[in-house]
Short mmCIF file of C-alpha atoms and ligand atoms in Angstrom, two decimals:
data_model
loop_
_atom_site.label_atom_id
_atom_site.label_comp_id
_atom_site.label_asym_id
_atom_site.label_seq_id
_atom_site.Cartn_x
_atom_site.Cartn_y
_atom_site.Cartn_z
CA MET I 27 1.84 11.78 10.39
CA ASN I 28 4.33 14.14 9.94
CA ASP I 29 4.12 17.26 7.54
CA ILE I 30 4.94 17.23 3.53
CA SER I 31 6.22 20.43 3.30
CA ASN I 32 10.20 19.34 2.87
CA THR I 33 11.41 19.30 -0.06
CA GLU I 34 13.68 16.42 0.76
CA LEU I 35 10.57 14.32 1.06
CA GLU I 36 9.67 15.01 -2.57
CA LEU I 37 9.64 11.88 -5.02
CA SER I 38 12.92 11.73 -7.31
CA ASP I 39 12.65 10.42 -10.64
CA ASP I 40 13.19 7.32 -10.26
CA GLU I 41 10.83 6.65 -7.48
CA MET I 42 7.96 8.46 -10.03
CA HIS I 43 8.93 6.11 -12.38
CA LEU I 44 8.47 3.24 -9.73
CA TYR I 45 5.14 4.20 -8.69
CA SER I 46 4.52 5.55 -11.58
CA ARG I 47 1.30 2.92 -11.97
CA GLN I 48 -0.62 4.15 -8.29
CA ILE I 49 0.56 8.16 -9.00
CA LEU I 50 -1.88 7.12 -12.30
CA LEU I 51 -4.35 6.22 -10.54
CA ASP I 52 -7.54 8.19 -10.70
CA GLY I 53 -7.74 9.32 -7.00
CA TRP I 54 -4.17 8.15 -6.36
CA ASP I 55 -2.38 11.64 -7.00
CA ILE I 56 1.62 12.66 -6.63
CA GLU I 57 0.68 13.92 -2.56
CA ALA I 58 -0.82 10.47 -1.87
CA GLN I 59 2.37 8.58 -2.64
CA GLU I 60 4.48 11.22 -1.06
CA ARG I 61 2.58 10.50 2.52
CA LEU I 62 3.31 6.59 2.16
CA LYS I 63 7.38 8.01 1.60
CA LEU I 64 6.95 10.08 4.81
CA ALA I 65 4.72 7.05 6.61
CA ASN I 66 6.19 4.74 9.60
CA VAL I 67 4.67 1.71 9.79
CA LEU I 68 5.51 -1.63 12.42
CA ILE I 69 4.82 -4.22 10.94
CA VAL I 70 4.60 -7.41 14.37
CA GLY I 71 5.38 -10.38 13.07
CA ALA I 72 7.57 -11.69 10.16
CA GLY I 73 4.93 -15.14 9.21
CA GLY I 74 2.93 -15.95 6.56
CA ILE I 75 1.20 -12.66 6.64
CA GLY I 76 3.32 -9.88 8.15
CA CYS I 77 6.29 -11.51 5.28
CA SER I 78 3.63 -11.04 2.63
CA SER I 79 2.17 -7.53 3.62
CA ALA I 80 5.36 -5.95 4.48
CA GLU I 81 6.57 -6.81 1.04
CA LEU I 82 3.43 -5.17 -0.40
CA LEU I 83 4.06 -1.93 1.68
CA ALA I 84 8.22 -1.94 0.35
CA ARG I 85 6.72 -2.07 -3.68
CA ALA I 86 4.61 0.48 -3.15
CA GLY I 87 6.40 3.35 -1.38
CA VAL I 88 6.25 3.26 2.51
CA GLY I 89 9.14 5.35 3.25
CA LYS I 90 9.72 3.59 6.57
CA LEU I 91 9.30 -0.52 7.72
CA THR I 92 10.10 -1.82 11.33
CA ILE I 93 9.59 -5.76 10.90
CA VAL I 94 9.84 -7.26 14.48
CA ASP I 95 10.25 -11.04 14.99
CA ALA I 96 12.65 -13.03 17.42
CA ASP I 97 11.82 -16.69 15.63
CA THR I 98 14.49 -17.89 13.22
CA ILE I 99 12.99 -19.94 9.61
CA GLU I 100 12.14 -23.50 9.78
CA THR I 101 11.25 -25.57 7.01
CA SER I 102 7.71 -25.93 7.29
CA ASN I 103 8.19 -22.08 6.84
CA LEU I 104 8.26 -22.03 3.40
CA GLN I 105 5.11 -23.32 2.45
CA ARG I 106 3.87 -19.95 3.14
CA GLN I 107 6.57 -16.97 3.79
CA MET I 108 6.23 -15.87 1.52
CA ALA I 109 10.04 -14.14 1.96
CA PHE I 110 12.11 -17.43 2.85
CA THR I 111 14.29 -19.80 0.27
CA PRO I 112 15.24 -23.06 1.78
CA HIS I 113 18.93 -21.13 2.14
CA ASP I 114 17.20 -19.07 4.95
CA ILE I 115 16.18 -21.60 7.19
CA GLY I 116 18.00 -21.61 10.36
CA GLN I 117 18.19 -17.71 10.03
CA PHE I 118 16.39 -15.23 12.45
CA LYS I 119 12.67 -14.26 10.56
CA ALA I 120 12.84 -10.22 10.48
CA GLU I 121 16.60 -10.06 9.64
CA VAL I 122 16.07 -12.04 6.28
CA LEU I 123 12.72 -10.29 5.14
CA ALA I 124 14.88 -6.87 6.32
CA LYS I 125 17.97 -8.00 3.72
CA ARG I 126 14.01 -9.11 0.58
CA LEU I 127 12.61 -5.68 1.67
CA THR I 128 15.39 -3.15 1.30
CA MET I 129 16.66 -5.34 -2.75
CA LEU I 130 13.50 -5.02 -3.09
CA ASN I 131 13.07 -1.50 -3.04
CA PRO I 132 16.24 0.98 -1.88
CA HIS I 133 14.33 3.86 -1.99
CA ILE I 134 12.87 2.86 1.38
CA GLN I 135 14.32 2.65 4.85
CA VAL I 136 14.04 -1.39 6.70
CA GLU I 137 14.66 -1.30 10.31
CA TYR I 138 14.07 -4.35 12.05
CA VAL I 139 14.08 -5.96 16.06
CA ILE I 140 15.12 -9.84 16.90
CA ALA I 141 12.75 -9.34 19.99
CA LYS I 142 9.51 -10.57 21.02
CA LEU I 143 7.39 -7.43 21.47
CA ASN I 144 6.73 -7.28 25.73
CA GLU I 145 5.47 -5.25 28.07
CA ILE I 146 8.48 -3.25 28.60
CA ASN I 147 9.49 -2.60 24.77
CA ALA I 148 6.27 -1.73 22.90
CA ASP I 149 5.71 1.61 24.09
CA GLU I 150 9.02 2.22 22.32
CA TRP I 151 8.48 0.97 19.30
CA ILE I 152 4.51 2.04 19.07
CA GLN I 153 4.52 4.70 19.55
CA SER I 154 6.13 6.50 16.97
CA GLN I 155 4.42 4.95 14.19
CA ASP I 156 2.23 6.26 11.63
CA VAL I 157 0.58 2.05 11.85
CA VAL I 158 0.88 -0.57 13.27
CA LEU I 159 0.24 -4.06 11.61
CA ASP I 160 -0.30 -7.02 13.70
CA GLY I 161 0.20 -10.62 12.35
CA CYS I 162 1.67 -12.07 14.69
CA ASP I 163 0.70 -15.71 15.97
CA ASN I 164 -0.25 -15.46 19.62
CA PHE I 165 -3.06 -13.61 21.36
CA THR I 166 -0.65 -12.31 23.98
CA THR I 167 1.08 -10.10 21.58
CA ARG I 168 -2.22 -8.82 19.82
CA TYR I 169 -3.93 -7.90 23.07
CA LEU I 170 -0.55 -6.01 23.96
CA VAL I 171 -0.59 -4.69 20.29
CA ASN I 172 -4.15 -3.52 20.17
CA ALA I 173 -3.41 -2.27 24.21
CA VAL I 174 -0.30 0.21 23.57
CA CYS I 175 -1.59 1.18 20.53
CA LYS I 176 -4.96 2.29 21.87
CA LYS I 177 -2.61 4.34 24.45
CA TYR I 178 -0.93 6.29 22.00
CA ALA I 179 -3.42 6.78 19.80
CA VAL I 180 -1.67 4.92 16.90
CA PRO I 181 -4.12 2.76 14.40
CA LEU I 182 -3.39 -0.70 14.59
CA ILE I 183 -4.22 -2.72 12.00
CA SER I 184 -4.74 -6.63 12.56
CA ALA I 185 -4.76 -10.11 10.87
CA SER I 186 -4.89 -13.73 11.31
CA ALA I 187 -5.33 -16.28 8.97
CA ILE I 188 -6.03 -19.72 10.41
CA GLY I 189 -7.02 -23.85 8.20
CA PHE I 190 -9.37 -21.91 5.59
CA GLN I 191 -10.39 -18.60 7.19
CA GLY I 192 -8.91 -15.29 7.86
CA GLN I 193 -9.98 -12.28 10.02
CA LEU I 194 -9.02 -8.97 9.19
CA LEU I 195 -9.83 -5.37 11.73
CA MET I 196 -8.98 -1.89 12.27
CA VAL I 197 -9.03 -0.14 15.99
CA ASP I 198 -8.67 3.73 15.80
CA ALA I 199 -7.88 6.74 18.41
CA ASP I 200 -11.39 6.43 18.61
CA SER I 201 -12.87 2.83 17.77
CA ALA I 202 -13.79 -0.22 19.79
CA CYS I 203 -10.70 -1.57 19.85
CA TYR I 204 -9.31 -5.61 19.73
CA GLU I 205 -10.37 -6.48 23.17
CA CYS I 206 -13.82 -5.09 22.71
CA LEU I 207 -14.34 -7.29 19.55
CA PHE I 208 -12.29 -9.97 21.70
CA PRO I 209 -12.64 -10.27 25.42
CA LYS I 210 -9.67 -11.55 27.36
CA GLU I 211 -11.28 -13.83 29.33
CA GLN I 212 -12.53 -15.92 26.47
CA HIS I 213 -9.94 -15.96 24.65
CA ALA I 214 -6.50 -15.60 26.50
CA ASN I 215 -6.37 -19.23 26.48
CA GLU I 216 -7.32 -20.33 23.33
CA GLY I 217 -4.23 -19.90 21.57
CA LEU I 218 -5.12 -21.19 17.79
CA ARG I 219 -1.78 -21.53 15.80
CA CYS I 220 -0.67 -22.43 12.38
CA ALA I 221 1.50 -25.17 14.42
CA GLU I 222 -1.39 -26.87 15.89
CA SER I 223 -4.52 -26.10 13.09
CA GLY I 224 -2.80 -26.16 10.07
CA VAL I 225 -3.09 -23.01 7.17
CA LEU I 226 -3.56 -23.63 3.29
CA ALA I 227 -0.96 -21.11 1.18
CA SER I 228 -2.91 -18.97 0.33
CA THR I 229 -4.74 -17.74 2.93
CA PRO I 230 -2.33 -15.73 4.71
CA VAL I 231 -0.63 -14.00 1.83
CA MET I 232 -4.49 -13.34 1.30
CA ILE I 233 -5.40 -11.74 4.49
CA ALA I 234 -2.00 -10.04 3.96
CA SER I 235 -2.60 -9.23 0.88
CA LEU I 236 -6.53 -7.37 1.90
CA GLN I 237 -4.34 -5.82 5.51
CA ALA I 238 -1.76 -3.99 2.77
CA HIS I 239 -4.58 -2.37 0.63
CA HIS I 240 -5.64 -1.04 3.43
CA THR I 241 -2.88 -0.15 5.19
CA LEU I 242 -1.92 1.72 2.10
CA LEU I 243 -6.26 3.30 1.59
CA PHE I 244 -4.85 4.64 5.02
CA LEU I 245 -2.11 6.20 4.39
CA GLY I 246 -2.49 8.03 1.36
CA LEU I 247 -5.81 8.52 1.18
CA ASN I 248 -6.85 8.27 5.07
CA LEU I 249 -9.64 5.65 4.47
CA THR I 250 -10.77 3.81 7.11
CA PRO I 251 -13.33 1.48 5.52
CA LEU I 252 -12.69 -1.49 8.16
CA LYS I 253 -12.94 1.21 11.29
CA SER I 254 -15.02 -1.01 13.81
CA LYS I 255 -15.29 -3.47 11.51
CA LEU I 256 -13.97 -6.58 11.81
CA LEU I 257 -13.80 -9.00 7.77
CA LEU I 258 -14.64 -12.80 8.04
CA TRP I 259 -12.90 -13.95 5.02
CA ASP I 260 -13.72 -17.35 4.01
CA GLY I 261 -10.95 -19.10 2.11
CA LEU I 262 -13.79 -22.42 0.97
CA THR I 263 -16.34 -20.77 0.20
CA LEU I 264 -14.29 -16.77 -0.96
CA LYS I 265 -17.57 -15.66 0.73
CA GLN I 266 -16.07 -12.51 2.46
CA ARG I 267 -18.80 -10.78 5.46
CA ILE I 268 -17.60 -7.50 7.20
CA LEU I 269 -19.26 -6.73 10.61
CA HIS I 270 -19.55 -3.58 12.49
CA PHE I 271 -18.56 -3.87 15.91
CA GLU I 272 -19.43 -1.50 18.89
CA LYS I 273 -17.33 -0.23 21.98
CA ASP I 274 -17.41 -2.65 24.86
CA THR I 275 -18.07 -0.32 28.01
CA ASN I 276 -16.18 -2.21 30.46
CA CYS I 277 -12.85 -2.86 27.80
CA PRO I 278 -10.23 -2.16 30.20
CA THR I 279 -8.09 -2.14 27.39
CA CYS I 280 -10.26 1.52 26.39
CA GLN I 281 -11.01 2.26 30.31
CA ALA I 282 -7.02 2.82 29.40
CA SER I 283 -6.62 4.80 27.12
CA LEU I 284 -9.23 7.33 28.29
CA SER I 285 -7.57 8.02 31.34
CA VAL I 286 -4.13 7.99 29.68
CA ASN I 287 -5.95 10.39 27.05
CA SER I 288 -7.96 13.05 29.38
CA LEU I 289 -4.25 13.30 31.25
CA LYS I 290 -2.84 14.46 27.97
CA PHE I 291 -5.18 17.12 27.86
CA ASP I 292 -4.46 18.60 31.55
CA THR I 293 -1.67 18.32 30.85
CA LEU I 294 -1.49 20.62 27.44
CA PRO I 295 -0.57 24.37 28.07
ZN1 LIG Q 10 -11.50 -1.60 23.70
#
């Protein structure tokens, strides 16, 4: 994260007022709030998860949010994608969400990219982030985000929701990764999406709230409760389980990031 000594980045009186209920918290002081203000967060996917987690981070005072999504808003999105109204049908999700976030909190910077994350653009968008939030709807993008986050040692908080079930996990530079947990050859072709399997309105919002919560804990307090852990939330029983997962010694993503990081050390002066 950036140096927080820059006086230009100190909180204004308006910001102190806006975030006063956080600053009042035991264990969450002005420095924690300033760390949020300095943070850059990339949100991959402006769907059911991305809409809600982005809004929470914007309201909480994360200084810079970048939204990546190529899709336009459809009627069937409105049931759960909280940033959109019938008036927005046909418009780009990333653009409408970014405008809403700017309106909600004029003290933050919001950028958006109308594109799919791919092997050509992912490096550029991911490498400068303090944390990446994945809430996309397909495995190809999930594996790519995981690999590029690992490559640049950018922390990843990955959330998914389908049917009545939600999942959340965190990948950090030295932890097991998404592909350790879900080896590609076993999961790449599953392609479970809300469009095929359905999803209750509240499920993605529930998981997005946990994803945003974890992001705030990480950025403000450097806490990583779900590092190398998978949280499973069952929307029928309301039970939650947290499972630890280990590094897979055969994981190609972890092997590649090891060699990249040793190269970086080799080239240090
Ligand atoms: Zn791995």
